[in-house]
Coordinates of N, CA, C and O in Angstrom, one line a residue:
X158 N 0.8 -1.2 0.0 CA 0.0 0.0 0.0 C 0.9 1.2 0.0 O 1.5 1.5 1.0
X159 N 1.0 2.0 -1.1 CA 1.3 3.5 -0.9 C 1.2 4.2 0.2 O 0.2 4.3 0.8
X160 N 1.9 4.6 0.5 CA 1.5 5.1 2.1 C 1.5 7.1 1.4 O 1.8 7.6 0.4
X161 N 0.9 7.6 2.5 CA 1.0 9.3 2.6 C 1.8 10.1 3.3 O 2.1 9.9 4.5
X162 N 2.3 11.1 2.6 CA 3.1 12.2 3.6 C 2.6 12.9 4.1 O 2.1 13.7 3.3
X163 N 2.3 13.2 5.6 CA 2.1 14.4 6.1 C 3.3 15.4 6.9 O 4.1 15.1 7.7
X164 N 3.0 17.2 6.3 CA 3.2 18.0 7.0 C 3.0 18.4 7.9 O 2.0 19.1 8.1
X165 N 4.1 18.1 9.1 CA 3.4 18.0 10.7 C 3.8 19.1 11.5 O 4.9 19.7 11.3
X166 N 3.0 19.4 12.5 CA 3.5 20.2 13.5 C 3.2 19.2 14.5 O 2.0 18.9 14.5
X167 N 3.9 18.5 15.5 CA 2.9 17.7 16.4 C 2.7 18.7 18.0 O 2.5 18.4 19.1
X168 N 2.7 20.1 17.3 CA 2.3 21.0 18.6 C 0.6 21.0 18.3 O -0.2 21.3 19.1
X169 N 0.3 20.7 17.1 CA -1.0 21.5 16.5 C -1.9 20.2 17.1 O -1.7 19.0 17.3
X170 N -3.0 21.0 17.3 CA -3.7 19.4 17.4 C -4.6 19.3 16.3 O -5.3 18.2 16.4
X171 N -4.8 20.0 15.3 CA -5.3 19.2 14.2 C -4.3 18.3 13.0 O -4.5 17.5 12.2
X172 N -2.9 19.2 13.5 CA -2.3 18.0 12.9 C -2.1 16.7 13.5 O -2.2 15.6 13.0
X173 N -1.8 16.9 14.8 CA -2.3 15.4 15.8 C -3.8 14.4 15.5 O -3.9 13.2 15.4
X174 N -4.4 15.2 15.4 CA -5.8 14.8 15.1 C -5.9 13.9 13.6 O -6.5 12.8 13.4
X175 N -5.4 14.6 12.8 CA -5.1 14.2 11.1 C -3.9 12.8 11.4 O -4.2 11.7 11.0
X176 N -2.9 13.0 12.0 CA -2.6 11.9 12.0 C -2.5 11.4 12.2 O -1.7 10.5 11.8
X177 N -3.9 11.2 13.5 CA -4.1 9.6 14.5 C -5.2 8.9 12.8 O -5.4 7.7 12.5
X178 N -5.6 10.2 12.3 CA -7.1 9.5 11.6 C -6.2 8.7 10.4 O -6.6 7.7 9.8
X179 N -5.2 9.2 10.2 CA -4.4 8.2 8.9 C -4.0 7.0 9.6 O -4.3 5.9 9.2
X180 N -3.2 7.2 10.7 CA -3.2 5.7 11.0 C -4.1 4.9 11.7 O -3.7 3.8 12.2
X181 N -5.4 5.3 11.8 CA -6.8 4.4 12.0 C -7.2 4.3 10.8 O -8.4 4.1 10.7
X182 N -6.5 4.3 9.8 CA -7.1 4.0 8.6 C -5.9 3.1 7.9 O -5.8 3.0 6.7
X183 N -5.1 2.5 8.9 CA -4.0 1.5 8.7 C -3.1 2.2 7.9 O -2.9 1.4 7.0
X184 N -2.4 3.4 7.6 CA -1.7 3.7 6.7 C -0.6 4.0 8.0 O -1.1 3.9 9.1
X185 N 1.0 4.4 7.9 CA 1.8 4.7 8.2 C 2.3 5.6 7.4 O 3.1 5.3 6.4
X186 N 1.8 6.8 7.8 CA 2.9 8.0 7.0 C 3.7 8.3 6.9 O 4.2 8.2 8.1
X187 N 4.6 8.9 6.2 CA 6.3 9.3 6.2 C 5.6 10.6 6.9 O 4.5 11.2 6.6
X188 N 6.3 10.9 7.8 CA 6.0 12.5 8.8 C 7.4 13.3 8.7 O 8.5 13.1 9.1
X189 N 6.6 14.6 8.1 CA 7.2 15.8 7.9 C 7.6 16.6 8.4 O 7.6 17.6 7.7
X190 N 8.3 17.0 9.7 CA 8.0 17.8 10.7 C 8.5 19.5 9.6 O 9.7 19.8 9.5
X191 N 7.8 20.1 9.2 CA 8.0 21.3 7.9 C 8.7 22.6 9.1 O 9.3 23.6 8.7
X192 N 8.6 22.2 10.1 CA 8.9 23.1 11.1 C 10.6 22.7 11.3 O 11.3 23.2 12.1
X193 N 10.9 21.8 10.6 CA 12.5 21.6 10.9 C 13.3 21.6 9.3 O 14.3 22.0 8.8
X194 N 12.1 20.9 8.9 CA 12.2 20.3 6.8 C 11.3 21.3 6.5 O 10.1 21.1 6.4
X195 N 12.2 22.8 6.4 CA 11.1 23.8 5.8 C 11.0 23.3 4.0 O 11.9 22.7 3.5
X196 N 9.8 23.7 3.2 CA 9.3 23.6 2.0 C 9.8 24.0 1.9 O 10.3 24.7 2.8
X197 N 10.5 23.8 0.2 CA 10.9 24.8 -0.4 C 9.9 25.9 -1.1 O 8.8 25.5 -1.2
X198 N 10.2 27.0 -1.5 CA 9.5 27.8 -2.4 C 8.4 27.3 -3.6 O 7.1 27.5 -3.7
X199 N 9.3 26.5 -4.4 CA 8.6 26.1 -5.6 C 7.8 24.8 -4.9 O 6.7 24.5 -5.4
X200 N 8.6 24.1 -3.6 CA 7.2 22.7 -3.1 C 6.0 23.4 -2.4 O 5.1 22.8 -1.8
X201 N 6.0 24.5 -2.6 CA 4.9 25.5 -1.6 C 3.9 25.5 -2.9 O 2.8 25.0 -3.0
X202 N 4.7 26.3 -3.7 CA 4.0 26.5 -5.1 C 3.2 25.3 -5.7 O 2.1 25.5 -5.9
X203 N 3.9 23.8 -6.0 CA 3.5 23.1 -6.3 C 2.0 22.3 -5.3 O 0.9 22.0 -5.7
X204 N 2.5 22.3 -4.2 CA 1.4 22.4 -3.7 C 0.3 23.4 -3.8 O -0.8 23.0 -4.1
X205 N 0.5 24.3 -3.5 CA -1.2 25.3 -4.0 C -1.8 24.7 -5.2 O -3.1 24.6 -5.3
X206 N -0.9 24.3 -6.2 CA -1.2 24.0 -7.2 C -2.2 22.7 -7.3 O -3.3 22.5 -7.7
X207 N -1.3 21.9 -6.8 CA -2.6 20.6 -6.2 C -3.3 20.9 -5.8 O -4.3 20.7 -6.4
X208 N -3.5 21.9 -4.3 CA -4.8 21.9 -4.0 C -5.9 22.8 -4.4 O -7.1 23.0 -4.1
X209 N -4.8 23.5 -5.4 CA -6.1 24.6 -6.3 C -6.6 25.5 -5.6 O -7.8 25.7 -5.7
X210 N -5.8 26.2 -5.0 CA -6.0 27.2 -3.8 C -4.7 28.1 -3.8 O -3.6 27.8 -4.3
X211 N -4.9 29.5 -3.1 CA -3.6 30.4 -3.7 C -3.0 30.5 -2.7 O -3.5 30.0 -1.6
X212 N -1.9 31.1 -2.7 CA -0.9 31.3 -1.3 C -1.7 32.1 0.0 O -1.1 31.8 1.1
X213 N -2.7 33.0 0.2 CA -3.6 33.9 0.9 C -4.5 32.9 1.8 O -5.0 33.2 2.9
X214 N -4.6 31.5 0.8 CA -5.5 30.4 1.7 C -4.4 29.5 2.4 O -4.9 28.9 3.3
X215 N -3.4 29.2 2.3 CA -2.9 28.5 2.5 C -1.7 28.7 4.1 O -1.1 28.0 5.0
X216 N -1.9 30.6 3.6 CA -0.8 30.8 5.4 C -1.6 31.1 6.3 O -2.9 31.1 6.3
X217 N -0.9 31.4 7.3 CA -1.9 31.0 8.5 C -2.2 32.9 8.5 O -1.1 33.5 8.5
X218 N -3.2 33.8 8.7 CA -3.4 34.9 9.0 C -3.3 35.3 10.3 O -3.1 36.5 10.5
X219 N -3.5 34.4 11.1 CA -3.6 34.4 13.1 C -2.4 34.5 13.4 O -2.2 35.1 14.4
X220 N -1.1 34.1 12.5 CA -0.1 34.1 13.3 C 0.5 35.7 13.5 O 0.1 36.6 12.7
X221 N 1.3 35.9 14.6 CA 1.6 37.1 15.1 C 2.5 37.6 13.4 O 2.2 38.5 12.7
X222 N 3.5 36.8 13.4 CA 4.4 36.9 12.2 C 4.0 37.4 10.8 O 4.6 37.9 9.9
X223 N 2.8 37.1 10.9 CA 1.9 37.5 9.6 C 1.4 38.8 9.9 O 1.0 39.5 8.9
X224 N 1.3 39.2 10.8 CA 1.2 40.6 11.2 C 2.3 41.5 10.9 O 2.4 42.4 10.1
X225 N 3.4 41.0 12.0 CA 4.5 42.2 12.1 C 5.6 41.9 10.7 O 6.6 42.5 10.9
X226 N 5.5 41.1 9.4 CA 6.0 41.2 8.5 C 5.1 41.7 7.5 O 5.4 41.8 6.3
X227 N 3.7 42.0 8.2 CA 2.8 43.1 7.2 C 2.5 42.5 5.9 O 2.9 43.2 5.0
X228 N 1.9 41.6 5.6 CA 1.8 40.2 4.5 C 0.2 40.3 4.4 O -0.2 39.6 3.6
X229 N -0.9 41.3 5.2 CA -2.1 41.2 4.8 C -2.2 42.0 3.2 O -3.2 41.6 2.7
X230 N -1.7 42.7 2.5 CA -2.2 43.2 1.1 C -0.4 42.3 0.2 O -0.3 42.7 -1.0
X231 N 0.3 41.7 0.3 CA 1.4 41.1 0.0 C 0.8 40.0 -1.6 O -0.2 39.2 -1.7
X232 N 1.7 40.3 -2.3 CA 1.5 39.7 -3.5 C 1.8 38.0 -3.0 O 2.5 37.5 -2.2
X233 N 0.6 37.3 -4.4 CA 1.0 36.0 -3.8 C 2.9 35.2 -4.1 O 3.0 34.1 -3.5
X234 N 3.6 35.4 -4.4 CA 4.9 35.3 -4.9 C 5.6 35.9 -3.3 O 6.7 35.4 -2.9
X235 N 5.1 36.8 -2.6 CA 6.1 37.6 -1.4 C 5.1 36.5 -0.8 O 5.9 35.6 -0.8
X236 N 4.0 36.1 -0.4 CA 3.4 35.2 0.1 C 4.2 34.0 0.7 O 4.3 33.7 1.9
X237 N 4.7 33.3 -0.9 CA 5.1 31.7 -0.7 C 6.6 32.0 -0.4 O 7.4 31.2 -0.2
X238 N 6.9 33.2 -0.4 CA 8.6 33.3 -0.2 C 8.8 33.3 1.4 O 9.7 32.8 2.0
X239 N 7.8 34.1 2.1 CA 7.3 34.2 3.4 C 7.1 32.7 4.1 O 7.9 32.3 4.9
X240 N 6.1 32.1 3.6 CA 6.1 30.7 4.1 C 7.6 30.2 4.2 O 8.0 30.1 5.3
X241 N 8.3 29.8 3.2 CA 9.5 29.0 2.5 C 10.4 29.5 3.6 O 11.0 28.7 4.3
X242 N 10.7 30.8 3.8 CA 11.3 31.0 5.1 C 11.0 31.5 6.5 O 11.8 32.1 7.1
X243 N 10.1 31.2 6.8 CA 9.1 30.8 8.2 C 7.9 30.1 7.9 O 6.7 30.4 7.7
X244 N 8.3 29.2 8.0 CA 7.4 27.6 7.6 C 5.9 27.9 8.5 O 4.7 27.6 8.1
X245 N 6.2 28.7 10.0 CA 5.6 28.7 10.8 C 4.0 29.3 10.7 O 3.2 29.5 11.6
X246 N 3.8 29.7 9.1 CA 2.9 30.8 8.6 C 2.4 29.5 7.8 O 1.1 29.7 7.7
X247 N 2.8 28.3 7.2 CA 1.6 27.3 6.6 C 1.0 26.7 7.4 O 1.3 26.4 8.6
X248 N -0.4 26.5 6.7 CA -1.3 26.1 7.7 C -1.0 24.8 7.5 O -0.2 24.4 6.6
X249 N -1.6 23.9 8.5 CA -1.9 22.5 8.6 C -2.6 21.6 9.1 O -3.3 21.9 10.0
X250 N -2.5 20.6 8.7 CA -1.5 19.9 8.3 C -1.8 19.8 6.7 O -3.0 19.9 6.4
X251 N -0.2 19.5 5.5 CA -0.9 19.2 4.7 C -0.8 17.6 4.5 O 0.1 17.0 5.1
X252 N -1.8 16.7 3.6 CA -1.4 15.4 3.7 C -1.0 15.2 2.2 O -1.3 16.3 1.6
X253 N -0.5 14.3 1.4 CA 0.0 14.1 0.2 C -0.5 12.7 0.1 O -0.6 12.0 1.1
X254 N -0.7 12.1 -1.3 CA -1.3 10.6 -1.5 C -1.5 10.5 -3.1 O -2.2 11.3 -3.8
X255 N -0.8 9.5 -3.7 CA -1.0 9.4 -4.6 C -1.3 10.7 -5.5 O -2.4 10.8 -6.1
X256 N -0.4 11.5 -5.7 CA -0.7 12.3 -6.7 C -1.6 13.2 -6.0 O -2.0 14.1 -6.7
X257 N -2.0 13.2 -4.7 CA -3.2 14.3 -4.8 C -3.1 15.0 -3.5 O -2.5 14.3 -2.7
X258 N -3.4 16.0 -2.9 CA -3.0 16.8 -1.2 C -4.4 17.5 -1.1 O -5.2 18.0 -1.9
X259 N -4.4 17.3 -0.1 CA -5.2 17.6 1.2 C -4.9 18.4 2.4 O -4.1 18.1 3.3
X260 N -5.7 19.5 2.2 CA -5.1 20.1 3.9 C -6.7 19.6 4.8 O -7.9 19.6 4.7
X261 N -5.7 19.1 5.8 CA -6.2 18.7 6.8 C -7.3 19.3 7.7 O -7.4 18.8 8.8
X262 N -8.2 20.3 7.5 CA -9.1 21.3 7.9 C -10.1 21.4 7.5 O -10.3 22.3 6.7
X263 N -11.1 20.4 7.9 CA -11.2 19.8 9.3 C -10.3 18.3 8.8 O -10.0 17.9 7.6
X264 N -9.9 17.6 10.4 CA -9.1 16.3 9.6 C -9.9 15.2 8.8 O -9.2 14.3 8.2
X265 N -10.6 15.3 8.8 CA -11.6 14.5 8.5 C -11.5 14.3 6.2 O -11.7 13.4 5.4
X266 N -10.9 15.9 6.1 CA -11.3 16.1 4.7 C -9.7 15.2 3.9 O -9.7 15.0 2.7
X267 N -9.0 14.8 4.5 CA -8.1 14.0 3.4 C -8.2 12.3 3.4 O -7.4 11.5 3.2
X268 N -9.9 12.1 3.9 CA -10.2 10.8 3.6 C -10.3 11.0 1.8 O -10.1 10.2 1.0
X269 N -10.7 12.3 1.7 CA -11.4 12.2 0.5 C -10.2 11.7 -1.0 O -10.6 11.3 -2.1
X270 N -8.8 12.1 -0.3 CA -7.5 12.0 -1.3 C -7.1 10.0 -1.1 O -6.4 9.4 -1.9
X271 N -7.8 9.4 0.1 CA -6.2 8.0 0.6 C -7.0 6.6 -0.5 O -6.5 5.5 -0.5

């Protein structure tokens, strides 16, 4: 069985949450901690791209960081460059499977990719 990658924080609890529900669903995922294995730029990109969503859905707006580097009117390109070097601004978790990603919000929604 193919197994899935997820992008983990294990501080988050919906990334905790997302990845008890993958392995009650018998998979063992390769785990990302993105908070150590930051994305790169273009794997950020590539991802939006799977999930067909732009960089504005994808960082986190709550974080303080996203504040005091002033990123609320920020083109999407200063966006994914922001993430790629403070990882701490993607949301998550994301999951990966066969060709297809899932952000984890609510965890429930990357049954729909495994």
């Amino acid at each position: 069985m193919n197994q899935p990658t997820i992008w983990h924080n294990p501080r988050c609890s919906k990334s905790r949450e997302t990845l008890a529900l993958l392995e009650d669903q018998g998979f063992t995922p390769a785990i990302v901690k993105y908070l150590e294995s930051t994305p790169t730029a273009d794997e950020i990109r590539d991802t939006l791209t799977l999930l067909g969503i732009t960089a504005t859905d994808l960082i986190r707006k709550g974080e303080s960081l996203y504040k005091d580097l002033g990123l609320a009117n920020a083109s999407e390109a200063d966006l994914v460059k922001a993430m790629a070097t403070h990882p701490i601004l993607i949301e998550r978790p994301v999951v990966f499977h066969n060709g297809k990603v899932s952000l984890g919000r609510p965890p429930k929604s990357v049954l729909s990719i495994l």
